[in-house]
Tab-separated table of C-alpha atoms in Angstrom:
chain	number	residue	atom	x	y	z
A	113	MET	CA	-30.748	16.328	-33.948
A	114	SER	CA	-31.819	19.951	-33.966
A	115	LYS	CA	-29.416	22.293	-32.156
A	116	SER	CA	-32.427	23.645	-30.270
A	117	ARG	CA	-32.545	20.321	-28.388
A	118	ILE	CA	-29.010	20.609	-27.020
A	119	PHE	CA	-30.354	22.430	-23.968
A	120	GLU	CA	-33.809	21.782	-22.622
A	121	GLY	CA	-35.710	23.350	-19.772
A	122	LYS	CA	-36.237	26.821	-18.360
A	123	GLY	CA	-33.124	28.891	-17.798
A	124	THR	CA	-30.905	26.897	-20.159
A	125	GLU	CA	-31.149	29.146	-23.229
A	126	ARG	CA	-27.886	29.769	-25.088
A	127	SER	CA	-26.992	31.907	-28.082
A	128	GLN	CA	-26.610	30.301	-31.489
A	129	GLU	CA	-22.876	31.036	-31.375
A	130	GLU	CA	-22.517	29.285	-28.009
A	131	ARG	CA	-24.497	26.285	-29.234
A	132	MET	CA	-22.327	25.941	-32.298
A	133	ASP	CA	-19.225	26.140	-30.095
A	134	TYR	CA	-20.578	23.418	-27.837
A	135	GLN	CA	-21.270	21.274	-30.904
A	136	ARG	CA	-17.640	21.566	-31.966
A	137	GLN	CA	-16.411	20.591	-28.525
A	138	ARG	CA	-18.847	17.670	-28.344
A	139	ALA	CA	-17.549	16.541	-31.739
A	140	ASP	CA	-13.992	16.699	-30.377
A	141	VAL	CA	-14.972	14.443	-27.465
A	142	ALA	CA	-16.652	11.966	-29.823
A	143	ALA	CA	-13.569	11.874	-32.054
A	144	CYS	CA	-11.272	11.394	-29.057
A	145	MET	CA	-13.331	8.453	-27.801
A	146	THR	CA	-13.318	6.830	-31.241
A	147	ARG	CA	-9.540	7.263	-31.339
A	148	LEU	CA	-9.248	5.699	-27.868
A	149	TYR	CA	-11.254	2.684	-29.018
A	150	GLU	CA	-9.427	2.307	-32.325
A	151	LYS	CA	-6.083	2.354	-30.496
A	152	GLY	CA	-7.272	-0.585	-28.378
A	153	LEU	CA	-7.193	1.462	-25.182
A	154	THR	CA	-10.767	0.674	-24.170
A	155	THR	CA	-13.645	-1.677	-24.964
A	156	THR	CA	-16.784	-1.105	-27.023
A	157	SER	CA	-18.852	-0.153	-23.985
A	158	GLY	CA	-16.091	0.790	-21.523
A	159	GLY	CA	-14.450	4.078	-20.656
A	160	ASN	CA	-15.646	7.662	-20.917
A	161	ILE	CA	-14.328	11.111	-21.817
A	162	SER	CA	-15.355	14.578	-20.671
A	163	LEU	CA	-14.438	18.159	-21.534
A	164	ARG	CA	-15.100	21.379	-19.635
A	165	LEU	CA	-17.293	23.660	-21.749
A	166	ASP	CA	-17.349	26.720	-19.512
A	167	ALA	CA	-17.539	27.588	-15.814
A	168	ASP	CA	-20.948	25.939	-15.486
A	169	HIS	CA	-21.000	23.021	-17.929
A	170	PHE	CA	-19.060	20.044	-19.224
A	171	CYS	CA	-19.821	17.441	-21.865
A	172	ILE	CA	-19.335	13.697	-21.507
A	173	THR	CA	-19.760	10.553	-23.575
A	174	SER	CA	-23.183	9.029	-23.010
A	175	SER	CA	-23.912	5.469	-21.941
A	176	GLY	CA	-24.918	2.583	-24.188
A	177	LYS	CA	-23.267	3.874	-27.364
A	178	ASP	CA	-20.795	2.106	-29.643
A	179	LYS	CA	-17.449	3.773	-28.942
A	180	ALA	CA	-16.342	3.190	-32.537
A	181	SER	CA	-19.040	5.348	-34.134
A	182	LEU	CA	-19.812	8.287	-31.847
A	183	THR	CA	-20.894	11.688	-33.160
A	184	SER	CA	-21.375	15.041	-31.426
A	185	ASP	CA	-25.044	14.161	-30.911
A	186	ASP	CA	-23.991	11.227	-28.689
A	187	ILE	CA	-22.194	13.509	-26.220
A	188	ALA	CA	-24.233	14.650	-23.223
A	189	VAL	CA	-24.094	18.169	-21.793
A	190	VAL	CA	-24.175	18.382	-17.995
A	191	ASP	CA	-24.019	21.229	-15.497
A	192	PHE	CA	-21.863	21.088	-12.397
A	193	SER	CA	-24.824	20.341	-10.164
A	194	GLY	CA	-25.101	17.058	-12.085
A	195	LYS	CA	-28.175	17.969	-14.151
A	196	ASN	CA	-28.282	16.369	-17.595
A	197	LEU	CA	-29.202	19.100	-20.097
A	198	THR	CA	-29.539	16.507	-22.853
A	199	PRO	CA	-32.097	14.172	-21.225
A	200	HIS	CA	-32.581	12.188	-24.435
A	201	LEU	CA	-29.067	10.850	-23.756
A	202	THR	CA	-28.187	8.547	-20.850
A	203	MET	CA	-25.265	9.939	-18.895
A	204	SER	CA	-22.221	7.763	-18.281
A	205	ILE	CA	-22.327	5.829	-15.021
A	206	GLU	CA	-19.059	7.551	-14.104
A	207	ASN	CA	-20.292	11.118	-14.638
A	208	GLY	CA	-19.694	11.732	-10.933
A	209	ILE	CA	-15.966	11.121	-11.344
A	210	HIS	CA	-15.775	13.655	-14.160
A	211	ARG	CA	-17.861	16.270	-12.363
A	212	LEU	CA	-15.905	16.071	-9.099
A	213	VAL	CA	-12.475	15.854	-10.734
A	214	LEU	CA	-13.167	18.900	-12.914
A	215	ARG	CA	-14.175	20.745	-9.754
A	216	ALA	CA	-11.056	19.564	-7.898
A	217	ARG	CA	-8.732	20.464	-10.789
A	218	PRO	CA	-9.724	23.886	-12.174
A	219	ASP	CA	-6.380	23.886	-14.041
A	220	MET	CA	-7.498	20.883	-16.100
A	221	ASN	CA	-10.252	20.777	-18.726
A	222	ALA	CA	-10.346	17.181	-19.982
A	223	ILE	CA	-10.647	13.728	-18.434
A	224	VAL	CA	-10.143	10.350	-20.101
A	225	HIS	CA	-11.118	7.115	-18.357
A	226	ALA	CA	-10.138	3.841	-20.034
A	227	HIS	CA	-9.998	0.097	-19.482
A	228	SER	CA	-6.729	-0.489	-21.321
A	229	LEU	CA	-5.429	-4.047	-20.992
A	230	TYR	CA	-2.115	-3.744	-19.164
A	231	ALA	CA	-3.215	-0.880	-16.934
A	232	SER	CA	-6.360	-2.809	-16.022
A	233	ALA	CA	-4.242	-5.876	-15.225
A	234	PHE	CA	-2.120	-3.799	-12.872
A	235	SER	CA	-5.300	-2.437	-11.277
A	236	ALA	CA	-5.655	-5.928	-9.769
A	237	ILE	CA	-2.184	-5.697	-8.194
A	238	ARG	CA	-1.814	-3.659	-5.025
A	239	PRO	CA	1.238	-1.399	-4.638
A	240	ARG	CA	4.127	-2.792	-2.625
A	241	GLU	CA	5.250	-1.020	0.523
A	242	GLY	CA	6.725	2.341	-0.399
A	243	GLU	CA	5.084	2.389	-3.857
A	244	THR	CA	2.460	4.886	-4.941
A	245	CYS	CA	1.255	2.674	-7.786
A	246	PRO	CA	2.301	-0.790	-9.085
A	247	VAL	CA	3.017	0.668	-12.549
A	248	ASP	CA	6.574	2.039	-12.798
A	249	THR	CA	6.319	5.403	-14.561
A	250	ALA	CA	10.048	6.080	-14.143
A	251	LEU	CA	11.364	3.451	-16.554
A	252	ILE	CA	11.833	6.026	-19.317
A	253	ALA	CA	12.047	9.831	-19.309
A	254	GLU	CA	8.871	10.352	-21.366
A	255	SER	CA	6.528	8.664	-18.901
A	256	TRP	CA	8.095	10.296	-15.853
A	257	PHE	CA	8.002	13.743	-17.480
A	258	LEU	CA	4.354	13.411	-18.553
A	259	LEU	CA	2.978	11.462	-15.590
A	260	GLY	CA	5.187	11.701	-12.534
A	261	ASN	CA	4.044	9.298	-9.832
A	262	ALA	CA	0.680	7.801	-10.698
A	263	GLY	CA	-1.994	7.712	-8.020
A	264	TYR	CA	-3.720	4.559	-6.799
A	265	VAL	CA	-7.396	4.622	-5.758
A	266	PRO	CA	-8.638	1.726	-3.575
A	267	TYR	CA	-11.655	-0.205	-4.802
A	268	HIS	CA	-15.132	1.317	-4.689
A	269	LYS	CA	-18.193	0.207	-6.628
A	270	GLN	CA	-18.292	1.633	-10.155
A	271	GLY	CA	-20.636	4.580	-10.490
A	272	SER	CA	-20.663	5.198	-6.737
A	273	GLU	CA	-20.257	8.557	-5.036
A	274	ALA	CA	-17.491	7.009	-2.920
A	275	LEU	CA	-15.479	6.210	-6.056
A	276	ALA	CA	-16.036	9.683	-7.488
A	277	GLU	CA	-14.894	11.322	-4.256
A	278	ALA	CA	-11.822	9.077	-3.955
A	279	VAL	CA	-10.697	9.764	-7.538
A	280	ALA	CA	-11.296	13.501	-7.131
A	281	GLU	CA	-9.174	13.547	-3.977
A	282	ALA	CA	-6.358	11.611	-5.694
A	283	SER	CA	-6.508	13.978	-8.684
A	284	ARG	CA	-5.435	16.891	-6.473
A	285	THR	CA	-1.898	15.474	-6.423
A	286	HIS	CA	-1.785	13.191	-9.482
A	287	ASP	CA	-2.468	13.608	-13.210
A	288	VAL	CA	-3.088	9.895	-13.784
A	289	MET	CA	-4.730	7.452	-11.380
A	290	LEU	CA	-5.103	3.687	-11.368
A	291	MET	CA	-8.413	2.547	-9.872
A	292	GLU	CA	-8.191	-0.802	-8.103
A	293	ASN	CA	-9.918	-3.606	-10.062
A	294	HIS	CA	-11.271	-1.077	-12.545
A	295	GLY	CA	-9.089	0.957	-14.915
A	296	VAL	CA	-7.230	4.242	-15.328
A	297	VAL	CA	-8.172	7.942	-15.303
A	298	ALA	CA	-6.066	10.820	-16.634
A	299	VAL	CA	-6.568	14.574	-16.653
A	300	GLY	CA	-5.266	17.155	-19.093
A	301	ARG	CA	-5.495	20.804	-19.987
A	302	THR	CA	-6.680	19.586	-23.381
A	303	LEU	CA	-8.213	16.388	-24.717
A	304	ILE	CA	-4.978	15.420	-26.451
A	305	GLU	CA	-2.981	15.892	-23.248
A	306	ALA	CA	-5.349	13.630	-21.281
A	307	PHE	CA	-5.335	11.094	-24.133
A	308	ASP	CA	-1.532	11.182	-24.276
A	309	ARG	CA	-1.314	10.438	-20.566
A	310	ILE	CA	-3.601	7.414	-20.944
A	311	GLU	CA	-1.515	6.098	-23.849
A	312	VAL	CA	1.824	6.720	-22.122
A	313	PHE	CA	0.538	5.124	-18.905
A	314	GLU	CA	-0.551	2.020	-20.818
A	315	ASN	CA	2.938	1.818	-22.351
A	316	ALA	CA	4.441	2.220	-18.865
A	317	ALA	CA	2.276	-0.667	-17.647
A	318	ARG	CA	3.471	-2.839	-20.536
A	319	MET	CA	7.096	-1.901	-19.874
A	320	THR	CA	6.654	-2.665	-16.180
A	321	TYR	CA	5.387	-6.122	-17.077
A	322	ILE	CA	8.195	-6.708	-19.590
A	323	THR	CA	11.025	-5.543	-17.333
A	324	ARG	CA	9.779	-7.569	-14.365
A	325	THR	CA	9.353	-10.640	-16.562
A	326	LEU	CA	12.873	-10.261	-17.964
A	327	ALA	CA	14.199	-9.786	-14.430
A	328	ALA	CA	13.001	-13.300	-13.634
A	329	THR	CA	15.448	-14.575	-16.274
A	330	GLY	CA	18.351	-12.770	-14.630
A	331	MET	CA	18.309	-9.624	-16.783
A	332	PRO	CA	18.423	-6.625	-14.413
A	333	TRP	CA	16.312	-3.507	-14.866
A	334	HIS	CA	16.542	-0.029	-13.359
A	335	SER	CA	14.359	3.055	-13.193
A	336	ILE	CA	15.453	6.669	-13.604
A	337	SER	CA	17.409	7.874	-10.562
A	338	GLU	CA	15.881	10.251	-8.034
A	339	GLU	CA	18.288	12.974	-9.169
A	340	ASP	CA	17.261	12.587	-12.803
A	341	ARG	CA	13.584	12.529	-11.834
A	342	LYS	CA	13.962	15.890	-10.123
A	343	GLU	CA	15.630	17.275	-13.227
A	344	LEU	CA	12.680	16.165	-15.382
A	345	ARG	CA	10.013	17.264	-12.894
A	346	PRO	CA	11.499	19.884	-10.521
């Protein structure tokens, strides 16, 4: 695809240097999505990734593409009003989540949404009284340090404005959020930080399942104490 087609329409002209920079960032998003798929953290058609490009634009994986073979030309460029500046690409159904979360979290630049197996299984389990999320992120120091308490977003139809607004609101106080009967979303200052949070959260979900299963055989489990949690995340 010609670089001149990256932005279309009046008022969307960009310098050659800016266009090349956007191409590199779009390539990074494509590579991150391929990595997510190859690690078994999402399905062929599921999940999406976005990256803030500047104060006015972000890029996001497009819909209907094989997650295992994305290139920079498969990554849509969108402005924060929601306009698709790459109309030859179909925007992800969850572009609203990415747009509103990036607005709600100006300190974060990347978002990864995945349908990883164990996290998705726990998305069908409501938190018990007193829990923020059914996945225990305090089983080991790594997950508590990177994630803290995960958020839990009640069910809304996928692609809906209600879901986007609910996730954006939860993102104000959480870096990773489990969406009921859907999947998981993580934010990061960089793509690798958001990816790491998705991977660590999936491991936390697996460990939650394992420890609770072992508990049924009489083997006790325990999470990190409140005092130690405060030491890891003051």
